[in-house]
Amino acid sequence: MNNKKEISSDNKLVLPGDKIAVIEEFVPDETCFEKNGEIYSRVIGHILTDRKKHKISVIPKKQHHSIKNGAIGLGRVEFAKKQIASVNIFHLNHEEIPIPVSAVLHVSEASRRFVKSMYEVARPGDWVRFRIIREKKPIYISFIGDGLGVVTAYCIQCGHELNYKRPNLLECPNCDLIQARITSKNYGKPFR
Ligand SMILES: [Zn+2]
């Protein structure tokens, strides 16, 4: 039995950051990572080991939600250019996504009013609530809808979390810089 691939006998669910093995026993794949000789999971799932090849991986828990048009999600901005931003989706319809999925926000979908540039919409590191408008890859998202937009933002100058000043305007409590975002009416409450 020891030379076969096997799911961990207790079938325990592991979470991102859970320690699952030590490096002397196994080589991690892309579903886990090594730090100081220990192996940690990157995803929610079950451990799969191959003792013959000394390989370990985590099989992501099946996503019973699928990415569908109209679904509401929470994600973090990876990068922003003038016309588009790339957003990693972490939650969809209040369920965590085991491996974050990348989506695109175009500046024309940032607001009902005209917005010139993505730099007044969202910045890398910001958390945003959105709606799926194209479910096939590349996935597209929109801020147009109730409660959608930036829910947590960080200062472009000092990195401090920003405070709400008024719609679409935030203020840094650390360095006083005032900066634009397309804010959700639930700014500061990412899980509402
Ligand atoms: Zn600041």
GROMACS .gro file of C-alpha atoms and ligand atoms in nm:
model
  193
    1MET     CA    1   0.000   0.000   0.000
    2ASN     CA    2   0.289   0.233   0.070
    3ASN     CA    3   0.383   0.286  -0.292
    4LYS     CA    4   0.042   0.402  -0.411
    5LYS     CA    5  -0.116   0.738  -0.437
    6GLU     CA    6  -0.342   0.788  -0.144
    7ILE     CA    7  -0.571   1.044   0.003
    8SER     CA    8  -0.486   1.106   0.368
    9SER     CA    9  -0.660   0.836   0.568
   10ASP     CA   10  -0.853   1.071   0.795
   11ASN     CA   11  -0.978   1.263   0.486
   12LYS     CA   12  -0.934   1.583   0.683
   13LEU     CA   13  -0.997   1.913   0.510
   14VAL     CA   14  -0.694   2.141   0.515
   15LEU     CA   15  -0.702   2.517   0.481
   16PRO     CA   16  -0.459   2.762   0.319
   17GLY     CA   17  -0.161   2.796   0.552
   18ASP     CA   18  -0.213   2.462   0.727
   19LYS     CA   19   0.104   2.259   0.780
   20ILE     CA   20   0.068   1.930   0.595
   21ALA     CA   21   0.414   1.769   0.591
   22VAL     CA   22   0.786   1.823   0.626
   23ILE     CA   23   1.026   1.860   0.335
   24GLU     CA   24   1.224   1.545   0.426
   25GLU     CA   25   0.918   1.334   0.342
   26PHE     CA   26   0.769   1.502   0.037
   27VAL     CA   27   0.819   1.742  -0.251
   28PRO     CA   28   0.536   1.996  -0.274
   29ASP     CA   29   0.360   2.084  -0.600
   30GLU     CA   30   0.187   2.411  -0.692
   31THR     CA   31  -0.100   2.348  -0.446
   32CYS     CA   32   0.139   2.379  -0.150
   33PHE     CA   33   0.453   2.567  -0.056
   34GLU     CA   34   0.762   2.509   0.154
   35LYS     CA   35   0.882   2.734   0.433
   36ASN     CA   36   1.162   2.656   0.678
   37GLY     CA   37   1.153   2.287   0.592
   38GLU     CA   38   0.779   2.251   0.638
   39ILE     CA   39   0.509   2.217   0.374
   40TYR     CA   40   0.190   2.422   0.388
   41SER     CA   41  -0.126   2.412   0.182
   42ARG     CA   42  -0.219   2.700  -0.048
   43VAL     CA   43  -0.577   2.583  -0.096
   44ILE     CA   44  -0.879   2.434   0.076
   45GLY     CA   45  -0.886   2.063   0.004
   46HIS     CA   46  -0.771   1.713   0.083
   47ILE     CA   47  -0.414   1.591   0.100
   48LEU     CA   48  -0.295   1.351  -0.169
   49THR     CA   49   0.040   1.178  -0.123
   50ASP     CA   50   0.246   0.964  -0.357
   51ARG     CA   51   0.496   0.787  -0.132
   52LYS     CA   52   0.681   0.625  -0.420
   53LYS     CA   53   0.759   0.958  -0.585
   54HIS     CA   54   0.763   1.146  -0.254
   55LYS     CA   55   0.509   1.390  -0.388
   56ILE     CA   56   0.242   1.573  -0.196
   57SER     CA   57  -0.041   1.788  -0.320
   58VAL     CA   58  -0.378   1.916  -0.207
   59ILE     CA   59  -0.682   1.834  -0.417
   60PRO     CA   60  -0.892   2.149  -0.411
   61LYS     CA   61  -1.234   2.102  -0.258
   62LYS     CA   62  -1.491   2.081  -0.531
   63GLN     CA   63  -1.643   2.415  -0.602
   64HIS     CA   64  -2.015   2.367  -0.590
   65HIS     CA   65  -2.065   2.726  -0.687
   66SER     CA   66  -1.959   2.796  -1.040
   67ILE     CA   67  -1.875   3.127  -1.190
   68LYS     CA   68  -2.205   3.247  -1.332
   69ASN     CA   69  -2.321   3.574  -1.481
   70GLY     CA   70  -2.478   3.789  -1.211
   71ALA     CA   71  -2.291   3.627  -0.921
   72ILE     CA   72  -2.163   3.877  -0.665
   73GLY     CA   73  -1.807   3.841  -0.544
   74LEU     CA   74  -1.523   3.983  -0.344
   75GLY     CA   75  -1.172   4.016  -0.482
   76ARG     CA   76  -0.843   4.199  -0.462
   77VAL     CA   77  -0.697   4.417  -0.734
   78GLU     CA   78  -0.377   4.269  -0.868
   79PHE     CA   79  -0.283   4.549  -1.108
   80ALA     CA   80  -0.447   4.853  -1.262
   81LYS     CA   81  -0.371   5.012  -1.597
   82LYS     CA   82  -0.548   5.311  -1.754
   83GLN     CA   83  -0.830   5.110  -1.911
   84ILE     CA   84  -0.840   4.782  -1.721
   85ALA     CA   85  -0.771   4.628  -1.383
   86SER     CA   86  -0.701   4.266  -1.303
   87VAL     CA   87  -0.887   4.133  -0.999
   88ASN     CA   88  -0.832   3.804  -0.817
   89ILE     CA   89  -1.167   3.662  -0.709
   90PHE     CA   90  -1.156   3.519  -0.354
   91HIS     CA   91  -1.525   3.490  -0.269
   92LEU     CA   92  -1.829   3.432  -0.484
   93ASN     CA   93  -2.182   3.444  -0.344
   94HIS     CA   94  -2.026   3.444   0.007
   95GLU     CA   95  -1.831   3.124  -0.053
   96GLU     CA   96  -1.456   3.108  -0.054
   97ILE     CA   97  -1.293   3.005  -0.382
   98PRO     CA   98  -1.018   2.746  -0.313
   99ILE     CA   99  -0.785   2.880  -0.583
  100PRO     CA  100  -0.842   3.247  -0.664
  101VAL     CA  101  -0.956   3.312  -1.022
  102SER     CA  102  -0.847   3.613  -1.223
  103ALA     CA  103  -1.100   3.853  -1.378
  104VAL     CA  104  -1.092   4.176  -1.574
  105LEU     CA  105  -1.261   4.506  -1.491
  106HIS     CA  106  -1.284   4.752  -1.780
  107VAL     CA  107  -1.308   5.122  -1.697
  108SER     CA  108  -1.645   5.144  -1.877
  109GLU     CA  109  -1.788   4.900  -1.617
  110ALA     CA  110  -1.657   5.092  -1.316
  111SER     CA  111  -1.949   5.332  -1.281
  112ARG     CA  112  -2.269   5.452  -1.448
  113ARG     CA  113  -2.106   5.791  -1.488
  114PHE     CA  114  -1.812   5.847  -1.720
  115VAL     CA  115  -1.478   5.759  -1.563
  116LYS     CA  116  -1.167   5.863  -1.748
  117SER     CA  117  -0.910   5.628  -1.602
  118MET     CA  118  -0.880   5.322  -1.381
  119TYR     CA  119  -0.655   5.524  -1.152
  120GLU     CA  120  -0.967   5.691  -1.009
  121VAL     CA  121  -1.145   5.353  -0.976
  122ALA     CA  122  -0.923   5.108  -0.787
  123ARG     CA  123  -0.557   5.049  -0.709
  124PRO     CA  124  -0.351   4.732  -0.657
  125GLY     CA  125  -0.420   4.578  -0.317
  126ASP     CA  126  -0.771   4.725  -0.286
  127TRP     CA  127  -1.062   4.490  -0.206
  128VAL     CA  128  -1.362   4.520  -0.433
  129ARG     CA  129  -1.717   4.389  -0.460
  130PHE     CA  130  -1.835   4.317  -0.809
  131ARG     CA  131  -2.078   4.131  -1.030
  132ILE     CA  132  -1.978   3.875  -1.293
  133ILE     CA  133  -2.076   3.992  -1.642
  134ARG     CA  134  -1.887   3.734  -1.847
  135GLU     CA  135  -1.859   3.388  -1.693
  136LYS     CA  136  -1.633   3.236  -1.958
  137LYS     CA  137  -1.262   3.304  -1.960
  138PRO     CA  138  -1.147   3.577  -1.970
  139ILE     CA  139  -1.395   3.651  -1.692
  140TYR     CA  140  -1.526   4.010  -1.687
  141ILE     CA  141  -1.667   4.189  -1.384
  142SER     CA  142  -1.860   4.511  -1.327
  143PHE     CA  143  -1.898   4.764  -1.043
  144ILE     CA  144  -2.236   4.876  -1.175
  145GLY     CA  145  -2.495   4.761  -0.921
  146ASP     CA  146  -2.609   4.806  -0.563
  147GLY     CA  147  -2.326   4.799  -0.307
  148LEU     CA  148  -2.056   4.728  -0.564
  149GLY     CA  149  -1.718   4.900  -0.588
  150VAL     CA  150  -1.414   4.937  -0.366
  151VAL     CA  151  -1.478   4.816  -0.009
  152THR     CA  152  -1.129   4.848   0.139
  153ALA     CA  153  -0.849   5.061  -0.007
  154TYR     CA  154  -0.491   5.140   0.078
  155CYS     CA  155  -0.302   5.467   0.047
  156ILE     CA  156  -0.099   5.500  -0.274
  157GLN     CA  157   0.156   5.705  -0.082
  158CYS     CA  158   0.205   5.525   0.251
  159GLY     CA  159   0.003   5.201   0.228
  160HIS     CA  160  -0.225   5.276   0.526
  161GLU     CA  161  -0.589   5.170   0.505
  162LEU     CA  162  -0.803   5.462   0.384
  163ASN     CA  163  -1.102   5.617   0.554
  164TYR     CA  164  -1.426   5.704   0.380
  165LYS     CA  165  -1.468   6.078   0.321
  166ARG     CA  166  -1.761   6.093   0.081
  167PRO     CA  167  -1.877   5.885  -0.217
  168ASN     CA  168  -1.579   5.809  -0.442
  169LEU     CA  169  -1.336   5.998  -0.220
  170LEU     CA  170  -1.112   5.850   0.049
  171GLU     CA  171  -0.868   5.999   0.294
  172CYS     CA  172  -0.553   5.858   0.449
  173PRO     CA  173  -0.555   5.895   0.830
  174ASN     CA  174  -0.178   5.857   0.831
  175CYS     CA  175  -0.049   6.099   0.564
  176ASP     CA  176  -0.374   6.297   0.494
  177LEU     CA  177  -0.362   6.229   0.120
  178ILE     CA  178  -0.708   6.243  -0.037
  179GLN     CA  179  -0.760   6.004  -0.327
  180ALA     CA  180  -1.031   5.888  -0.562
  181ARG     CA  181  -1.184   5.542  -0.588
  182ILE     CA  182  -1.520   5.416  -0.707
  183THR     CA  183  -1.646   5.328  -0.360
  184SER     CA  184  -1.915   5.082  -0.260
  185LYS     CA  185  -2.186   5.221  -0.033
  186ASN     CA  186  -2.059   4.953   0.208
  187TYR     CA  187  -1.704   5.087   0.211
  188GLY     CA  188  -1.522   4.952   0.515
  189LYS     CA  189  -1.751   4.648   0.540
  190PRO     CA  190  -1.606   4.404   0.287
  191PHE     CA  191  -1.833   4.112   0.380
  192ARG     CA  192  -2.169   4.294   0.361
  193ZN      ZN  193  -0.114   5.765   0.338
   0.00000   0.00000   0.00000
